[in-house]
Coordinates of C-alpha atoms in Angstrom, one line a residue:
X1196 CA 0.0 0.0 0.0
X1197 CA 1.5 3.3 -1.1
X1198 CA 1.7 6.1 1.5
X1199 CA -1.6 8.1 1.5
X1200 CA 0.0 11.1 3.2
X1201 CA 3.3 12.8 3.5
X1202 CA 2.7 13.4 7.2
X1203 CA 0.2 12.2 9.7
X1204 CA 0.1 14.1 13.0
X1205 CA -1.4 12.5 16.0
X1206 CA -2.8 15.1 18.4
X1207 CA -4.1 18.6 17.5
X1208 CA -2.8 20.6 20.4
X1209 CA -0.6 23.7 19.9
X1210 CA 2.2 21.5 18.7
X1211 CA 0.3 19.2 16.5
X1212 CA -2.0 21.6 14.6
X1213 CA 0.7 24.2 14.1
X1214 CA 3.0 21.4 12.7
X1215 CA 0.2 20.3 10.4
X1216 CA -0.3 23.8 9.1
X1217 CA 3.5 24.3 8.5
X1218 CA 3.7 21.0 6.7
X1219 CA 0.8 22.0 4.4
X1220 CA 2.4 25.3 3.7
X1221 CA 5.5 23.4 2.5
X1222 CA 3.4 21.4 0.0
X1223 CA 2.9 18.3 2.1
X1224 CA -0.3 16.2 2.1
X1225 CA -1.3 16.1 5.7
X1226 CA -3.7 14.4 8.0
X1227 CA -4.2 15.0 11.7
X1228 CA -5.8 12.6 14.2
X1229 CA -7.6 13.9 17.2
X1230 CA -9.5 11.8 19.8
X1231 CA -11.2 14.6 21.6
X1232 CA -11.2 18.3 20.7
X1233 CA -9.2 20.2 18.1
X1234 CA -6.7 22.5 19.9
X1235 CA -5.9 19.8 22.5
X1236 CA -5.6 20.4 26.2
X1237 CA -4.0 23.9 25.9
X1238 CA -6.8 25.4 24.0
X1239 CA -9.7 23.6 25.5
X1240 CA -8.6 22.8 29.1
X1241 CA -5.4 24.7 29.7
X1242 CA -3.7 27.8 28.5
X1243 CA -6.7 29.7 27.0
X1244 CA -9.6 29.0 29.4
X1245 CA -7.4 29.6 32.5
X1246 CA -6.5 33.0 31.2
X1247 CA -10.2 33.8 30.7
X1248 CA -10.8 32.9 34.4
X1249 CA -7.8 34.8 35.6
X1250 CA -8.9 37.9 33.8
X1251 CA -12.4 37.7 35.4
X1252 CA -10.7 37.3 38.8
X1253 CA -8.4 40.2 38.1
X1254 CA -11.2 42.5 37.1
X1255 CA -13.3 41.6 40.2
X1256 CA -10.4 42.0 42.6
X1257 CA -9.5 45.4 41.1
X1258 CA -12.9 46.7 42.1
X1259 CA -11.7 46.7 45.7
X1260 CA -9.0 49.2 44.8
X1261 CA -11.0 51.7 42.9
X1262 CA -10.4 54.4 45.6
X1263 CA -6.7 54.2 44.7
X1264 CA -7.7 55.7 41.3
X1265 CA -10.1 58.3 42.7
X1266 CA -13.1 56.2 41.8
X1267 CA -15.9 54.6 43.7
X1268 CA -18.6 52.0 43.1
X1269 CA -20.9 49.9 45.3
X1270 CA -22.6 46.6 45.2
X1271 CA -19.8 44.8 43.4
X1272 CA -20.6 41.1 42.9
X1273 CA -20.0 38.2 40.5
X1274 CA -21.9 35.4 38.9
X1275 CA -19.7 32.3 39.2
X1276 CA -21.5 30.3 36.6
X1277 CA -21.3 33.2 34.1
X1278 CA -17.5 33.4 34.8
X1279 CA -17.1 29.7 34.0
X1280 CA -19.3 29.9 30.9
X1281 CA -17.4 32.8 29.6
X1282 CA -14.2 30.8 29.9
X1283 CA -15.8 27.8 28.2
X1284 CA -17.1 30.1 25.5
X1285 CA -13.6 31.4 24.8
X1286 CA -12.3 27.9 24.5
X1287 CA -15.1 27.0 22.1
X1288 CA -14.4 30.0 19.9
X1289 CA -10.7 29.0 19.6
X1290 CA -11.7 25.4 18.9
X1291 CA -13.7 26.6 15.9
X1292 CA -10.8 28.7 14.8
X1293 CA -8.5 25.6 14.7
X1294 CA -11.2 23.8 12.7
X1295 CA -11.2 26.7 10.2
X1296 CA -7.4 26.6 9.9
X1297 CA -7.5 22.8 9.2
X1298 CA -10.0 23.4 6.4
X1299 CA -8.2 26.4 5.0
X1300 CA -4.9 24.5 4.8
X1301 CA -6.5 21.4 3.3
X1302 CA -5.6 19.2 6.3
X1303 CA -7.7 16.1 6.7
X1304 CA -9.0 15.7 10.2
X1305 CA -9.5 12.1 11.3
X1306 CA -11.6 11.8 14.5
X1307 CA -10.6 8.9 16.7
X1308 CA -7.9 7.2 18.8
X1309 CA -4.6 6.3 17.1
X1310 CA -2.3 3.3 17.6
X1311 CA 1.0 2.7 15.9
X1312 CA 2.0 -0.5 14.1
X1313 CA 5.1 -1.4 12.2
X1314 CA 5.2 0.1 8.7
X1315 CA 7.6 0.8 5.8
X1316 CA 8.8 4.4 5.6
X1317 CA 7.1 5.1 9.0
X1318 CA 4.8 3.4 11.4
X1319 CA 1.2 2.7 10.2
X1320 CA -1.5 4.6 12.1
X1321 CA -4.5 2.6 13.0
X1322 CA -7.4 4.8 14.1
X1323 CA -10.4 3.6 16.1
X1324 CA -12.9 6.1 14.6
X1325 CA -15.3 8.1 16.8
X1326 CA -18.1 7.1 14.6
X1327 CA -17.3 3.4 14.7
X1328 CA -15.0 1.1 12.8
X1329 CA -11.3 1.7 12.1
X1330 CA -9.1 3.2 9.5
X1331 CA -5.4 2.4 8.7
X1332 CA -3.4 5.3 7.4
X1333 CA 0.1 5.1 6.0
X1334 CA 2.4 8.1 5.6
X1335 CA 6.0 8.9 4.8
X1336 CA 6.3 10.4 8.3
X1337 CA 4.3 10.3 11.5
X1338 CA 4.5 12.9 14.2
X1339 CA 3.4 12.2 17.8
X1340 CA 2.0 15.3 19.5
X1341 CA -0.1 13.4 22.1
X1342 CA 0.6 15.7 25.0
X1343 CA 0.3 14.8 28.7
X1344 CA -2.3 14.6 31.5
X1345 CA -2.4 15.5 35.1
X1346 CA -0.2 13.3 37.3
X1347 CA -1.9 11.3 40.0
X1348 CA -0.4 9.9 43.2
X1349 CA -2.9 7.2 44.3
X1350 CA -0.4 5.8 46.8
X1351 CA -1.1 8.9 49.0
X1352 CA -4.7 9.3 48.0
X1353 CA -4.0 12.2 45.5
X1354 CA -6.2 11.1 42.7
X1355 CA -8.8 13.4 41.1
X1356 CA -12.5 12.5 41.5
X1357 CA -14.0 15.7 40.2
X1358 CA -15.7 16.2 43.6
X1359 CA -13.3 16.8 46.4
X1360 CA -10.0 16.3 44.6
X1361 CA -9.6 18.3 41.4
X1362 CA -7.2 18.2 38.5
X1363 CA -7.0 21.1 36.1
X1364 CA -10.1 20.1 34.2
X1365 CA -12.2 20.0 37.3
X1366 CA -10.9 23.4 38.4
X1367 CA -11.8 24.9 35.1
X1368 CA -15.5 23.9 35.1
X1369 CA -16.7 23.3 38.7
X1370 CA -20.4 23.2 39.5
X1371 CA -20.0 25.5 42.5
X1372 CA -17.5 27.8 44.1
X1373 CA -16.0 26.2 47.3
X1374 CA -15.0 28.6 50.1
X1375 CA -11.7 26.8 51.0
X1376 CA -9.0 25.2 48.9
X1377 CA -5.7 23.5 49.4
X1378 CA -3.5 23.5 46.3
X1379 CA -0.7 20.9 46.1
X1380 CA 2.1 22.1 44.0
X1381 CA 3.3 25.7 43.4
X1382 CA 4.3 25.5 39.7
X1383 CA 2.5 27.7 37.2
X1384 CA -0.7 25.6 37.2
X1385 CA -1.0 25.5 41.0
X1386 CA -0.2 29.2 41.4
X1387 CA -2.7 30.3 38.7
X1388 CA -5.6 28.4 40.2
X1389 CA -4.7 29.7 43.7
X1390 CA -4.6 33.3 42.3
X1391 CA -8.0 32.9 40.5
X1392 CA -9.9 31.4 43.4
X1393 CA -8.4 33.8 45.9
X1394 CA -9.5 36.7 43.7
X1395 CA -13.1 35.5 44.2
X1396 CA -12.7 35.5 47.9
X1397 CA -11.9 31.8 48.7
X1398 CA -9.4 30.9 51.4
X1399 CA -6.4 29.2 49.7
X1400 CA -3.4 27.3 51.1
X1401 CA -0.7 26.2 48.7
X1402 CA 1.5 23.3 49.7
X1403 CA 5.0 22.9 48.1
X1404 CA 7.5 20.2 48.8
X1405 CA 10.5 22.4 48.0
X1406 CA 11.6 25.1 50.4
X1407 CA 10.3 27.9 48.2
X1408 CA 7.4 28.4 45.8
X1409 CA 7.8 28.3 42.0
X1410 CA 11.1 26.4 42.4
X1411 CA 12.0 26.5 38.7
X1412 CA 12.2 30.3 38.9
X1413 CA 15.1 32.5 40.1
X1414 CA 15.2 32.3 43.9
X1415 CA 14.9 36.1 44.3
X1416 CA 11.8 36.2 42.1
X1417 CA 10.1 33.3 43.9
X1418 CA 10.6 34.8 47.3
X1419 CA 9.3 38.2 46.2
X1420 CA 6.3 36.5 44.5
X1421 CA 5.4 34.7 47.7
X1422 CA 5.4 37.9 49.6
X1423 CA 3.1 39.5 47.0
X1424 CA 0.7 36.5 47.0
X1425 CA 0.7 36.5 50.8
X1426 CA -0.4 40.2 50.7
X1427 CA -3.4 39.0 48.7
X1428 CA -4.2 36.5 51.5
X1429 CA -2.8 33.2 49.9
X1430 CA -1.2 31.0 52.5
X1431 CA 1.8 28.8 51.9
X1432 CA 3.3 25.7 53.4
X1433 CA 6.8 25.3 51.9
X1434 CA 9.2 22.4 52.5
X1435 CA 6.1 20.4 53.1
X1436 CA 5.9 16.7 52.1
X1437 CA 2.4 15.5 51.5
X1438 CA 2.0 12.1 53.2
X1439 CA -1.7 11.5 52.8
X1440 CA -4.8 13.0 51.3
X1441 CA -8.1 11.8 52.8
X1442 CA -11.6 12.6 51.7
X1443 CA -13.9 13.6 54.6
X1444 CA -17.6 14.4 54.9
X1445 CA -16.7 18.1 54.8
X1446 CA -14.1 18.0 52.1
X1447 CA -10.4 16.8 52.3
X1448 CA -7.7 16.5 54.9
X1449 CA -4.1 16.8 53.7
X1450 CA -1.5 15.4 56.0
X1451 CA 1.9 17.0 55.6
X1452 CA 5.4 16.8 57.2
X1453 CA 7.2 20.1 57.7
X1454 CA 10.7 20.1 59.2
X1455 CA 10.0 16.7 60.7
X1456 CA 6.8 17.7 62.3
X1457 CA 3.3 16.4 61.2
X1458 CA 0.6 19.0 60.3
X1459 CA -2.8 18.8 58.7
X1460 CA -4.4 21.2 56.3
X1461 CA -8.2 20.9 55.7
X1462 CA -10.4 22.4 53.0
X1463 CA -13.5 21.8 51.0
X1464 CA -11.5 21.0 47.9
X1465 CA -7.9 19.9 47.1
X1466 CA -6.5 20.9 43.7
X1467 CA -3.7 18.6 42.5
X1468 CA -1.0 20.4 40.6
X1469 CA 1.9 18.0 41.1
X1470 CA 3.0 17.7 37.5
X1471 CA 2.1 15.8 34.4
X1472 CA 2.4 12.3 32.9
X1473 CA 3.1 11.9 29.2
X1474 CA 0.3 10.2 27.1
X1475 CA 2.7 7.5 25.9
X1476 CA 0.8 4.4 27.0
X1477 CA -1.6 2.4 24.8
X1478 CA -0.4 3.8 21.5
X1479 CA 2.0 1.0 20.5
X1480 CA 5.3 2.4 21.4
X1481 CA 6.5 -0.8 23.1
X1482 CA 5.8 -2.8 20.0
X1483 CA 7.9 -0.5 17.9
X1484 CA 10.7 -0.3 20.4
X1485 CA 10.5 3.5 20.9
X1486 CA 13.0 4.6 23.4
X1487 CA 11.7 6.5 26.5
X1488 CA 13.4 8.5 29.2
X1489 CA 11.4 8.7 32.5
X1490 CA 8.2 8.2 30.6
X1491 CA 8.9 10.7 27.9
X1492 CA 9.8 9.9 24.3
X1493 CA 13.5 10.4 23.5
X1494 CA 14.3 12.4 20.4
X1495 CA 17.2 14.0 18.6
X1496 CA 17.8 17.6 17.7
X1497 CA 15.2 17.4 14.9
X1498 CA 12.5 15.7 17.1
X1499 CA 13.1 12.3 15.4
X1500 CA 12.8 9.2 17.6
X1501 CA 14.9 6.1 17.2
X1502 CA 12.2 4.6 15.0
X1503 CA 12.4 5.4 11.3
X1504 CA 9.9 8.1 10.2
X1505 CA 8.6 8.7 13.7
X1506 CA 8.8 12.1 15.3
X1507 CA 7.7 13.3 18.7
X1508 CA 7.1 16.9 19.9
X1509 CA 5.7 18.8 22.9
X1510 CA 4.8 17.5 26.3
X1511 CA 5.2 13.8 25.3
X1512 CA 8.8 14.5 24.4
X1513 CA 9.9 16.1 27.7
X1514 CA 10.4 19.4 29.4
X1515 CA 9.7 22.2 29.3
X1516 CA 6.0 21.4 29.2
X1517 CA 4.9 24.5 27.5
X1518 CA 2.6 25.2 24.5
X1519 CA 5.0 27.5 22.7
X1520 CA 7.8 25.0 23.0
X1521 CA 5.5 22.4 21.4
X1522 CA 4.6 24.8 18.6
X1523 CA 8.3 25.6 18.0
X1524 CA 9.2 21.9 17.9
X1525 CA 6.3 21.1 15.6
X1526 CA 7.3 23.7 13.1
X1527 CA 11.0 22.6 13.2
X1528 CA 10.0 18.9 12.7
X1529 CA 7.7 19.7 9.9
X1530 CA 10.4 21.7 8.1
X1531 CA 12.9 18.9 8.6
X1532 CA 10.5 16.3 7.2
X1533 CA 10.0 18.5 4.2
X1534 CA 13.7 18.6 3.6
X1535 CA 14.5 22.1 4.8
X1536 CA 17.8 22.8 6.6
X1537 CA 16.4 24.2 9.8
X1538 CA 18.4 25.7 12.7
X1539 CA 18.8 23.7 15.8
X1540 CA 15.6 23.2 17.7
X1541 CA 17.0 24.3 21.1
X1542 CA 16.1 27.9 21.2
X1543 CA 15.5 29.8 24.4
X1544 CA 12.0 29.1 25.8
X1545 CA 10.3 31.6 28.2
X1546 CA 8.3 30.4 31.2
X1547 CA 5.2 32.4 32.2
X1548 CA 2.9 32.3 35.2
X1549 CA -0.3 34.4 34.8
X1550 CA -1.1 35.1 38.4
X1551 CA -1.4 38.4 40.2
X1552 CA 1.4 39.5 40.0
X1553 CA 2.7 37.7 36.9
X1554 CA 6.1 36.0 36.7
X1555 CA 8.1 35.5 33.5
X1556 CA 11.6 34.2 32.8
X1557 CA 14.0 33.0 30.2
X1558 CA 17.5 31.6 30.3
X1559 CA 19.5 30.7 33.4
X1560 CA 18.9 31.7 37.0
X1561 CA 21.5 33.5 39.0
X1562 CA 21.9 30.4 41.2
X1563 CA 22.4 28.1 38.2
X1564 CA 25.0 30.4 36.7
X1565 CA 27.0 30.6 39.9
X1566 CA 26.7 26.9 40.5
X1567 CA 28.2 26.4 37.0
X1568 CA 31.1 28.7 38.1
X1569 CA 30.2 31.3 35.5
X1570 CA 31.3 34.9 36.2
X1571 CA 28.2 37.0 35.9
X1572 CA 27.0 40.6 36.1
X1573 CA 23.5 41.0 37.6
X1574 CA 21.2 44.0 37.2
X1575 CA 17.9 44.8 38.8
X1576 CA 15.3 47.5 38.5
X1577 CA 12.1 47.9 40.6
X1578 CA 8.7 48.9 39.1
X1579 CA 8.1 51.2 42.1
X1580 CA 10.3 53.9 40.4
X1581 CA 9.0 53.3 36.9
X1582 CA 6.8 56.1 35.8
X1583 CA 4.3 54.0 33.9
X1584 CA 4.0 51.4 36.6
X1585 CA 3.4 54.1 39.3
X1586 CA 0.8 55.9 37.1
X1587 CA -1.0 52.6 36.4
X1588 CA -1.0 51.7 40.1
X1589 CA 1.1 48.6 39.4
X1590 CA 4.4 49.3 41.3
X1591 CA 4.8 45.7 42.6
X1592 CA 7.7 43.7 41.2
X1593 CA 11.0 44.1 39.4
X1594 CA 13.2 43.1 36.5
X1595 CA 16.4 41.1 36.9
X1596 CA 19.0 40.4 34.2
X1597 CA 22.1 38.2 34.1
X1598 CA 25.0 38.8 31.8
X1599 CA 28.1 36.7 31.2
X1600 CA 30.9 38.9 32.6
X1601 CA 33.5 37.7 30.1
X1602 CA 31.5 38.1 26.9
X1603 CA 28.7 40.5 27.8
X1604 CA 26.1 38.1 26.5
X1605 CA 22.7 38.2 28.1
X1606 CA 22.1 34.7 29.5
X1607 CA 19.1 35.1 31.8
X1608 CA 16.2 37.4 32.6
X1609 CA 13.6 37.2 35.3
X1610 CA 10.5 39.4 36.0
X1611 CA 7.7 39.8 38.4
X1612 CA 5.0 42.3 38.0
X1613 CA 2.0 43.5 36.0
X1614 CA 1.9 42.0 32.4
X1615 CA 5.5 40.9 32.5
X1616 CA 4.5 37.9 30.4
X1617 CA 4.0 40.4 27.5
X1618 CA 7.5 41.9 28.2
X1619 CA 9.6 38.8 28.5
X1620 CA 9.7 38.3 24.7
X1621 CA 12.0 41.3 24.4
X1622 CA 14.7 39.4 26.3
X1623 CA 13.8 36.1 24.5
X1624 CA 14.6 37.9 21.2
X1625 CA 17.8 39.3 22.7
X1626 CA 19.1 35.9 23.8
X1627 CA 18.1 34.3 20.5
X1628 CA 20.0 37.0 18.6
X1629 CA 23.0 36.6 21.0
X1630 CA 22.7 40.2 22.2
X1631 CA 25.4 41.7 24.5
X1632 CA 25.0 44.4 27.1
X1633 CA 26.1 47.0 24.5
X1634 CA 23.2 46.0 22.2
X1635 CA 20.6 46.3 25.0
X1636 CA 22.1 49.5 26.4
X1637 CA 21.8 51.0 22.9
X1638 CA 18.1 50.2 22.4
X1639 CA 15.7 53.2 22.6
X1640 CA 12.8 52.2 24.8
X1641 CA 9.5 54.3 24.4
X1642 CA 8.5 56.4 27.4
X1643 CA 6.5 56.0 29.4
X1644 CA 6.4 52.2 29.4
X1645 CA 7.0 49.5 31.9
X1646 CA 9.5 48.1 29.5
X1647 CA 11.9 50.9 30.4
X1648 CA 12.6 48.8 33.5
X1649 CA 14.2 46.2 31.2
X1650 CA 16.6 48.9 30.0
X1651 CA 17.4 50.1 33.5
X1652 CA 18.0 46.6 34.7
X1653 CA 20.6 46.0 31.9
X1654 CA 22.2 49.4 32.8
X1655 CA 22.3 48.5 36.5
X1656 CA 24.3 45.3 35.8
X1657 CA 27.1 47.6 34.6
X1658 CA 26.7 50.4 37.2
X1659 CA 24.9 52.8 34.8
X1660 CA 21.3 52.9 36.0
X1661 CA 19.7 56.3 35.7
X1662 CA 16.7 56.4 37.9
X1663 CA 17.9 54.8 41.2

């Protein structure tokens, strides 16, 4: 049987559907297999709907600070069901957008669950169709973009039931608003849900096993962020090992161990945010002999696995587990399959947390640089003396940059503050373009903008800051 397609993509998340579009642009005949919703977890149950919730929470919480702007209003309230429905509506709109893009780019969408079998140029894709029956598809290349799911820890009772123990899907579309939460895990997912539910007045306690929150971030940023979250009323238990989660009549009881002492945290609902598990089971990887590394698919610098014609991108292929990383890898792999000489896939990837305040970073942390014995120059600049931030009533936070002292290259940038997730791309571009301190010092930043703090931080690293 001759190959029916040039490329079959399994999974239509931000990695899969973007890869399919790029392959189509390059003249490839493409099919995409999706077992649930076009757009994957990110668009339907992750990145997009959570940002809709967070914006509702931010708007509501801002009403309590109107007097800071010389304004007043009374009777502020919210409709929780309407907030959830708005979020679901945003996801539905984006889902339709992906369907339009598939049609526009002449990409065949096959609805069903895929399994791989041995093939010629690439593995065969056997699809159990949603409408019944099955279809076997052959292609010159197959790309796995199957993503990941919330990690469960049944051995300690941490397993989502949609009632008293929630994973991210449950937290996105609950039937009612609980008054108390305990969130296990202080990565981006845990912090964002903690931020949203706190904005609506819930009592929230975040439990983190490491001795500080957001442990992948620069230590200085994570400590400052914790102080800001605590000002909003979020409570934290750090250096806390969860030993058992028990469902009770009133909700949940979480047993933890802090500094060798046993403690208990109780709430109506527990949100589990302890990481993810790649969706690598049940799709035939064992039969093909696909190599895995701690549950994730091993790939080379072009996202190719050890099996001929089989590529893997995004969450199923390892950290960082970010939508934009999946898209970047998908585009790279699609170009490689089409015969293009593409640059190395390992470009700098920014991390973003959309809480109040936001946190964004790219490159190495100060601790990592010093542990690697690198000589560095570090600069900082607070938003409290940035004209735009003060005028906007958003003085919380700062910008921190790290330069290699020998070469002047920017190697890391870390931010905390209002809308810093929109600003971090400036530093991502700088690192990608191998910018030095001279390049960044010479850039003209518009005034007044919060981005001026990016300039000042770079100046500070070399003792040249102007407004401190």
